[in-house]
mmCIF file of C-alpha atoms in Angstrom:
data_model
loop_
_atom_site.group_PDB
_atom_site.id
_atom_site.type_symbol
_atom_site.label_atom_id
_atom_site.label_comp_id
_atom_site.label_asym_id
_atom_site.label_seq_id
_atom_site.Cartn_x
_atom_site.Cartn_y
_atom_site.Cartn_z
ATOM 1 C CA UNK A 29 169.388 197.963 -43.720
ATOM 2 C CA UNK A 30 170.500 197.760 -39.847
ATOM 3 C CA UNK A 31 171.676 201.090 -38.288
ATOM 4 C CA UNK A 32 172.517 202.887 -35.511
ATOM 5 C CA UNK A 33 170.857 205.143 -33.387
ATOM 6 C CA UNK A 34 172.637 208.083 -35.671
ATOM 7 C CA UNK A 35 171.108 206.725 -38.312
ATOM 8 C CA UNK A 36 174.273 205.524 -40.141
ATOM 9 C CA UNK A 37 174.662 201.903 -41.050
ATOM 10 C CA UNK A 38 175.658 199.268 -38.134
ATOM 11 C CA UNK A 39 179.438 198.116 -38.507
ATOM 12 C CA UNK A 40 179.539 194.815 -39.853
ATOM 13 C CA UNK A 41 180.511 193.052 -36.960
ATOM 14 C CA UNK A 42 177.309 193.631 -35.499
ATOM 15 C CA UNK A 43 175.116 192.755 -38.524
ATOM 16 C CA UNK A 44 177.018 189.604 -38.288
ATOM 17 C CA UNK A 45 173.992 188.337 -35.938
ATOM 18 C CA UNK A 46 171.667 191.119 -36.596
ATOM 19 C CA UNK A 47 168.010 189.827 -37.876
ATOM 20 C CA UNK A 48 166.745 186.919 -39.299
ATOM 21 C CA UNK A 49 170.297 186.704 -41.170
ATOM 22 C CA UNK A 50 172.266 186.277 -37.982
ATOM 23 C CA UNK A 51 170.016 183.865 -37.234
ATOM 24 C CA UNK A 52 170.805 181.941 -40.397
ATOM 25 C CA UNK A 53 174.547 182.755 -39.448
ATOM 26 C CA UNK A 54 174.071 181.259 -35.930
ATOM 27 C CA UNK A 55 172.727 178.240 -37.252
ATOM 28 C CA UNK A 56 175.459 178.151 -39.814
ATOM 29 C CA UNK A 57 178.017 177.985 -37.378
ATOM 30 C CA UNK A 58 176.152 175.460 -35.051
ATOM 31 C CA UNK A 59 175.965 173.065 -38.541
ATOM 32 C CA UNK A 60 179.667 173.256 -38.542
ATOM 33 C CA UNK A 61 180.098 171.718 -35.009
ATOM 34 C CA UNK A 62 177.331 169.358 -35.745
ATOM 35 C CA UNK A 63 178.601 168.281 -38.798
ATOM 36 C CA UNK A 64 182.509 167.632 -37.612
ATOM 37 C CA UNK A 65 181.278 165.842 -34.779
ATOM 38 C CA UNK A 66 178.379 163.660 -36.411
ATOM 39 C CA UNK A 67 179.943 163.134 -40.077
ATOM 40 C CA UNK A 68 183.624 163.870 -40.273
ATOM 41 C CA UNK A 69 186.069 166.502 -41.313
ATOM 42 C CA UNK A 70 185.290 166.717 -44.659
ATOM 43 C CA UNK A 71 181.367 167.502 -44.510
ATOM 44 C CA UNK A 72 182.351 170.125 -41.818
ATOM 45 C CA UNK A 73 185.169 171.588 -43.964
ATOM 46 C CA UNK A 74 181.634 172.108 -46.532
ATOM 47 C CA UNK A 75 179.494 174.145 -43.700
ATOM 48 C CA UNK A 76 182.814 176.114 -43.480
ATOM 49 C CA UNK A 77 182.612 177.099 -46.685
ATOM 50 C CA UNK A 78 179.103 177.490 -46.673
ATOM 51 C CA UNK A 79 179.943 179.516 -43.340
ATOM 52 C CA UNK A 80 181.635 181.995 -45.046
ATOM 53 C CA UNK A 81 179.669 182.722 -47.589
ATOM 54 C CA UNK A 82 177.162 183.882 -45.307
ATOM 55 C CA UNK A 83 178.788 186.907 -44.319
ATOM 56 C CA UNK A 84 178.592 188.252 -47.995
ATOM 57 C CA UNK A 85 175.158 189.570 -48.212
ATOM 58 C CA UNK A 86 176.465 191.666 -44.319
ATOM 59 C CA UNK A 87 179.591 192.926 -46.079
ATOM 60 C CA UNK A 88 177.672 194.306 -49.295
ATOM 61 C CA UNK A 89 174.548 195.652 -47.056
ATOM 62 C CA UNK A 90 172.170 193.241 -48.480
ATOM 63 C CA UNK A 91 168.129 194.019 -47.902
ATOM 64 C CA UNK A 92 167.624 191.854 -45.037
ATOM 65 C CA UNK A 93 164.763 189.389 -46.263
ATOM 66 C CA UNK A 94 167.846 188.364 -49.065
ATOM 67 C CA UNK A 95 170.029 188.558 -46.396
ATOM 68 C CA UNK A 96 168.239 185.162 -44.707
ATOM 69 C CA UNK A 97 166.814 183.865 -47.805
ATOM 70 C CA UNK A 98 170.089 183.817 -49.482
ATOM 71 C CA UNK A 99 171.884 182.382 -46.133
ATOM 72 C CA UNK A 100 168.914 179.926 -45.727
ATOM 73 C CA UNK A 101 169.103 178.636 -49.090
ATOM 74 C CA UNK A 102 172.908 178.031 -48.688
ATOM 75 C CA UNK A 103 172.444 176.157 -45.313
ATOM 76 C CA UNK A 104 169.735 173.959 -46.695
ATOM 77 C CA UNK A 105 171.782 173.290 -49.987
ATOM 78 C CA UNK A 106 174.495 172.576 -48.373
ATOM 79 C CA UNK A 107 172.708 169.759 -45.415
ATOM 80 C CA UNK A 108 170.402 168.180 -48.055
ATOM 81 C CA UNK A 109 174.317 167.345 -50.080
ATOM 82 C CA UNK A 110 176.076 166.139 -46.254
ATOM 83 C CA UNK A 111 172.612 164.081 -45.975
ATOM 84 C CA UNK A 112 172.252 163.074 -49.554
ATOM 85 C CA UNK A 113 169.089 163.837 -50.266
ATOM 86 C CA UNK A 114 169.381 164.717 -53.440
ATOM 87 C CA UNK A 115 170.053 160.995 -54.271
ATOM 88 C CA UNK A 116 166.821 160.200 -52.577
ATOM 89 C CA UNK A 117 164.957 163.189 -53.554
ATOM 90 C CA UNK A 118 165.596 163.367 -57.400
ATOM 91 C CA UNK A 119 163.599 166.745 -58.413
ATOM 92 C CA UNK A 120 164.893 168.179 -54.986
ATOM 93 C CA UNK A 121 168.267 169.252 -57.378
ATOM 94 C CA UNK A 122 166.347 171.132 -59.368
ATOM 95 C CA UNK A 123 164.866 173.333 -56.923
ATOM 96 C CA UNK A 124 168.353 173.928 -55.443
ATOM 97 C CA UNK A 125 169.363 174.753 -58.381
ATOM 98 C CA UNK A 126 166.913 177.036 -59.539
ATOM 99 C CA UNK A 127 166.216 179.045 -55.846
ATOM 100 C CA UNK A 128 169.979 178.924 -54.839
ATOM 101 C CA UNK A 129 171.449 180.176 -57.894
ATOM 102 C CA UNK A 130 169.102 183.013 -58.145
ATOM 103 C CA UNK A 131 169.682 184.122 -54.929
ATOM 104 C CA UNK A 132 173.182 184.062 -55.275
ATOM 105 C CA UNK A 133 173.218 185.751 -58.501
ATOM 106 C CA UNK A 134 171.262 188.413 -56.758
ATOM 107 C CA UNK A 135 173.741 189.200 -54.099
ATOM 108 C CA UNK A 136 176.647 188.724 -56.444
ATOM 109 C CA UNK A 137 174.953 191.745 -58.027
ATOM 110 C CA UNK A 138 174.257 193.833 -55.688
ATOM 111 C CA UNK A 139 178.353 192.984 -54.664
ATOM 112 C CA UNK A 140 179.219 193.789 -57.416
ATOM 113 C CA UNK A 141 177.544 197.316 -57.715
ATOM 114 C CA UNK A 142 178.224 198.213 -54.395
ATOM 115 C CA UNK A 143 181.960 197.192 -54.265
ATOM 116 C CA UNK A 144 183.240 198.221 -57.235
ATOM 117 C CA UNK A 145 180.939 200.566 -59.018
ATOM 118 C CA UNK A 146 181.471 198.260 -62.215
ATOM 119 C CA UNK A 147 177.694 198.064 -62.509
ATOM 120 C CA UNK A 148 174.299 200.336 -60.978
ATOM 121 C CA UNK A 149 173.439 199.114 -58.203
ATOM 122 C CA UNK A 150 169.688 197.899 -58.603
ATOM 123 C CA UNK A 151 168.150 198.318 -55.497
ATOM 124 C CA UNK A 152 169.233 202.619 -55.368
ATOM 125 C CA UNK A 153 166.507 205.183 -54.668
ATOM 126 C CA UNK A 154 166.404 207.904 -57.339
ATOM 127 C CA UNK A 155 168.134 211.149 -56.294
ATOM 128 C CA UNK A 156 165.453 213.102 -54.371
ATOM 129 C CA UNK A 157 165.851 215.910 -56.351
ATOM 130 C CA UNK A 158 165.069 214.176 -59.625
ATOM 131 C CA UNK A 159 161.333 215.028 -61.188
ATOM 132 C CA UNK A 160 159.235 211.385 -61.235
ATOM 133 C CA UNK A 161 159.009 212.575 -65.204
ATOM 134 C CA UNK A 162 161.565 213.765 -67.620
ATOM 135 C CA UNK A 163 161.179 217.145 -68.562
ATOM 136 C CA UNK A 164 160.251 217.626 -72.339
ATOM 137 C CA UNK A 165 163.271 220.274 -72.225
ATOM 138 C CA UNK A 166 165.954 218.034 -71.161
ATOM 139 C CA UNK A 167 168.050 220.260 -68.339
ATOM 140 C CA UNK A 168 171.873 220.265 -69.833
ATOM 141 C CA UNK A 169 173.113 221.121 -66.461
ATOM 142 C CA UNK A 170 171.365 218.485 -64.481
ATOM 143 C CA UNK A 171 173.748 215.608 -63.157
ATOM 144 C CA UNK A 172 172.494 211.803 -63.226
ATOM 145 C CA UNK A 173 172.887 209.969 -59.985
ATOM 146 C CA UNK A 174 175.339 207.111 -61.478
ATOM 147 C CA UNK A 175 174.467 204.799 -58.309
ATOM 148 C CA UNK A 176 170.399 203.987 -59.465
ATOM 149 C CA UNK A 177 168.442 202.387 -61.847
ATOM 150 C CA UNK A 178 165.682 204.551 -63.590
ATOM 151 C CA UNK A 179 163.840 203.965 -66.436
ATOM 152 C CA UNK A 180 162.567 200.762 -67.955
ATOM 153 C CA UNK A 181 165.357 200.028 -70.302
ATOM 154 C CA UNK A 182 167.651 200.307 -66.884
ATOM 155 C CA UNK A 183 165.619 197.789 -65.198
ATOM 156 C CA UNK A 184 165.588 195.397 -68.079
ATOM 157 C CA UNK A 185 169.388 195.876 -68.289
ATOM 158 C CA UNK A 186 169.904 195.464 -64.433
ATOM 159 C CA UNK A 187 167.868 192.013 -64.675
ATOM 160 C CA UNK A 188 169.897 191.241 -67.884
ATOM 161 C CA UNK A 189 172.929 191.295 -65.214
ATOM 162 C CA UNK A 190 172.021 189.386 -62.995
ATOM 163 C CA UNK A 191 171.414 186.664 -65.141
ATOM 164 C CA UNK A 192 174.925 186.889 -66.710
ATOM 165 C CA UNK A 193 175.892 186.076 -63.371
ATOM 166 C CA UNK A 194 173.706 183.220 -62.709
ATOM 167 C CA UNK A 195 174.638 181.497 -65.298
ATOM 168 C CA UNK A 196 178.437 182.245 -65.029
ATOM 169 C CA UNK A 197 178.241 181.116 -61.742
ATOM 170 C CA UNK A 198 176.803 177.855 -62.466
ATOM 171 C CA UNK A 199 178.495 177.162 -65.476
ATOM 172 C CA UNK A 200 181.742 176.861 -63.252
ATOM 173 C CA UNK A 201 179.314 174.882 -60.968
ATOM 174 C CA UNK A 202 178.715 172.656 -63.429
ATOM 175 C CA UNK A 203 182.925 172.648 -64.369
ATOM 176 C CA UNK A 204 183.324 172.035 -60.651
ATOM 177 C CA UNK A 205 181.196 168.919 -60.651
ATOM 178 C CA UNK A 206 183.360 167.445 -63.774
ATOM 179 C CA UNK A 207 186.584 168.010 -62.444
ATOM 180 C CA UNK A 208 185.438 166.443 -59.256
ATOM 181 C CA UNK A 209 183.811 163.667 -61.388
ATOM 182 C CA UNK A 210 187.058 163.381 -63.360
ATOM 183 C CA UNK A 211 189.498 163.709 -60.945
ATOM 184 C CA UNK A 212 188.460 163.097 -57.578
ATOM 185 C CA UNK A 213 184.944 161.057 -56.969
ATOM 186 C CA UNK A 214 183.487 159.228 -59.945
ATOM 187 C CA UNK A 215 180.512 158.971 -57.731
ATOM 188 C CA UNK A 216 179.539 162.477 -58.253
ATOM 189 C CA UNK A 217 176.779 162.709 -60.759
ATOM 190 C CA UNK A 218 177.849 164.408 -64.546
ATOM 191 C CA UNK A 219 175.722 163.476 -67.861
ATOM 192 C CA UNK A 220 175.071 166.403 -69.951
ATOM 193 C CA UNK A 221 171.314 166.143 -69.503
ATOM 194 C CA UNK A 222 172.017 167.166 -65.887
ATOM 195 C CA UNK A 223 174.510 169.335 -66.881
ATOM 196 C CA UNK A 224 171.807 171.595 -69.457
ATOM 197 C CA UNK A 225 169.212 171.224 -66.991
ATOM 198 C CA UNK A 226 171.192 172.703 -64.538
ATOM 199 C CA UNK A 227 172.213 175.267 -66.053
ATOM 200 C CA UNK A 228 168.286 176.082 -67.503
ATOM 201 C CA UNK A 229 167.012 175.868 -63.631
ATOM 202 C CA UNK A 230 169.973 178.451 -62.551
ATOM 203 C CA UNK A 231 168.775 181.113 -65.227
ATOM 204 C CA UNK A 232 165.136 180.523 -64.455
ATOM 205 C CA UNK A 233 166.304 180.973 -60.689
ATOM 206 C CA UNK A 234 168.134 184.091 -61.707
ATOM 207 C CA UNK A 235 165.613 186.177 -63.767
ATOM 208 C CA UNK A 236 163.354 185.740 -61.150
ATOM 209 C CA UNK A 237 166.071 187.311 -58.745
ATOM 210 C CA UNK A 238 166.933 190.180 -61.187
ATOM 211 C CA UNK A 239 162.921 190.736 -61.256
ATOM 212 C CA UNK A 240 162.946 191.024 -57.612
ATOM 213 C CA UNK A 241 165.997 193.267 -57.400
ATOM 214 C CA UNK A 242 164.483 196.214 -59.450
ATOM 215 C CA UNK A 243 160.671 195.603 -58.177
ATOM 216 C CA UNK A 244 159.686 198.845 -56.896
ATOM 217 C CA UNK A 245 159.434 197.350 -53.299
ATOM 218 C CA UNK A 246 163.487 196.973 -53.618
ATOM 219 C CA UNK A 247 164.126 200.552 -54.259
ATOM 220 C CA UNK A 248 166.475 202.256 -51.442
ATOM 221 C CA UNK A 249 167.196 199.749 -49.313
#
């Protein structure tokens, strides 16, 4: 995490092109102006979007390497769909599927955690004054840091999460790609074949984010 000479974290607005993130951010907003003057309105309105949700991982403190792999992944996702690659490139949907999903399931965690406190967040460093063993006494006046992850089962359960939200999140993918089948481009590409197989590559994609989030590498930042 980006801070300050005081040691406290950087306001937002300059993490916004802190890193290899605000690289990815830079570029983001250079794809915008690209893609408005080289292929319309409507594929610029989609870097917009895709824009945006590259200030998430700054707003929720994000490690930095998901930071610009999650921001990276986005940007690519969203030029190889402007470019239509993945018509020309048919496994290339599957590797979107399964790398962009996970890393979006892993920030949705940790935004999740971090903003509302609904779940521990993952990527927490023990308290420092907690023993690297349990006692065999348990202490009845010892308080448990509610903000970490300890313990195997807590790991496994942390992982568990961020699946749950991989595959939410692309199971309303997958809804989004009907209704705009249905209702506004019949050219967009729904069989349920695609639609399982979607769905499988996004939970792949996610357990191997969850992994990451609670790999001992992760812990405190």
């Amino acid at each position: 995490m980006t801070t300050t000479g005081t040691g406290l974290p950087a306001p937002v607005p300059r993490l916004l092109l802190a890193g290899p993130g605000g690289v990815v951010r830079a570029a983001g907003a250079v794809s915008v102006l690209i893609a408005l003057v080289a292929r319309g309105p409507v594929d610029a309105v989609l870097l917009v979007l895709v824009l945006g949700g590259l200030v998430v991982p700054v707003v929720v403190r994000a490690p930095a390497v998901l930071d610009a792999a999650y921001g990276a992944s986005l940007l690519v996702a969203a030029w190889c769909a402007v470019l239509e690659l993945y018509q020309a490139v048919t496994w290339l949907d599957v590797v979107a599927h399964v790398g962009v999903t996970g890393l979006v399931a892993a920030v949705a965690h940790l935004a999740l955690a971090r903003t509302t406190g609904a779940v521990p967040d993952p990527t927490a460093a023990p308290h420092p004054t907690a023993a690297p063993h349990p006692p065999a006494v348990p202490d009845p006046t010892a308080v448990p840091d509610p903000t970490a992850v300890h313990g195997r089962a807590a790991r496994a359960g942390a992982v568990v999460v961020t699946v749950a939200l991989g595959l939410a999140l692309s199971a309303l993918w997958e809804v989004g790609e009907y209704v705009g089948h249905t209702y506004v481009d019949d050219a967009i590409f729904v069989t349920y074949a695609d639609t399982v197989g979607d769905l499988v590559a996004g939970g792949v994609g996610s357990v191997a984010a969850g992994l990451w989030l609670v790999s001992p590498g992760r812990r405190g930042t």
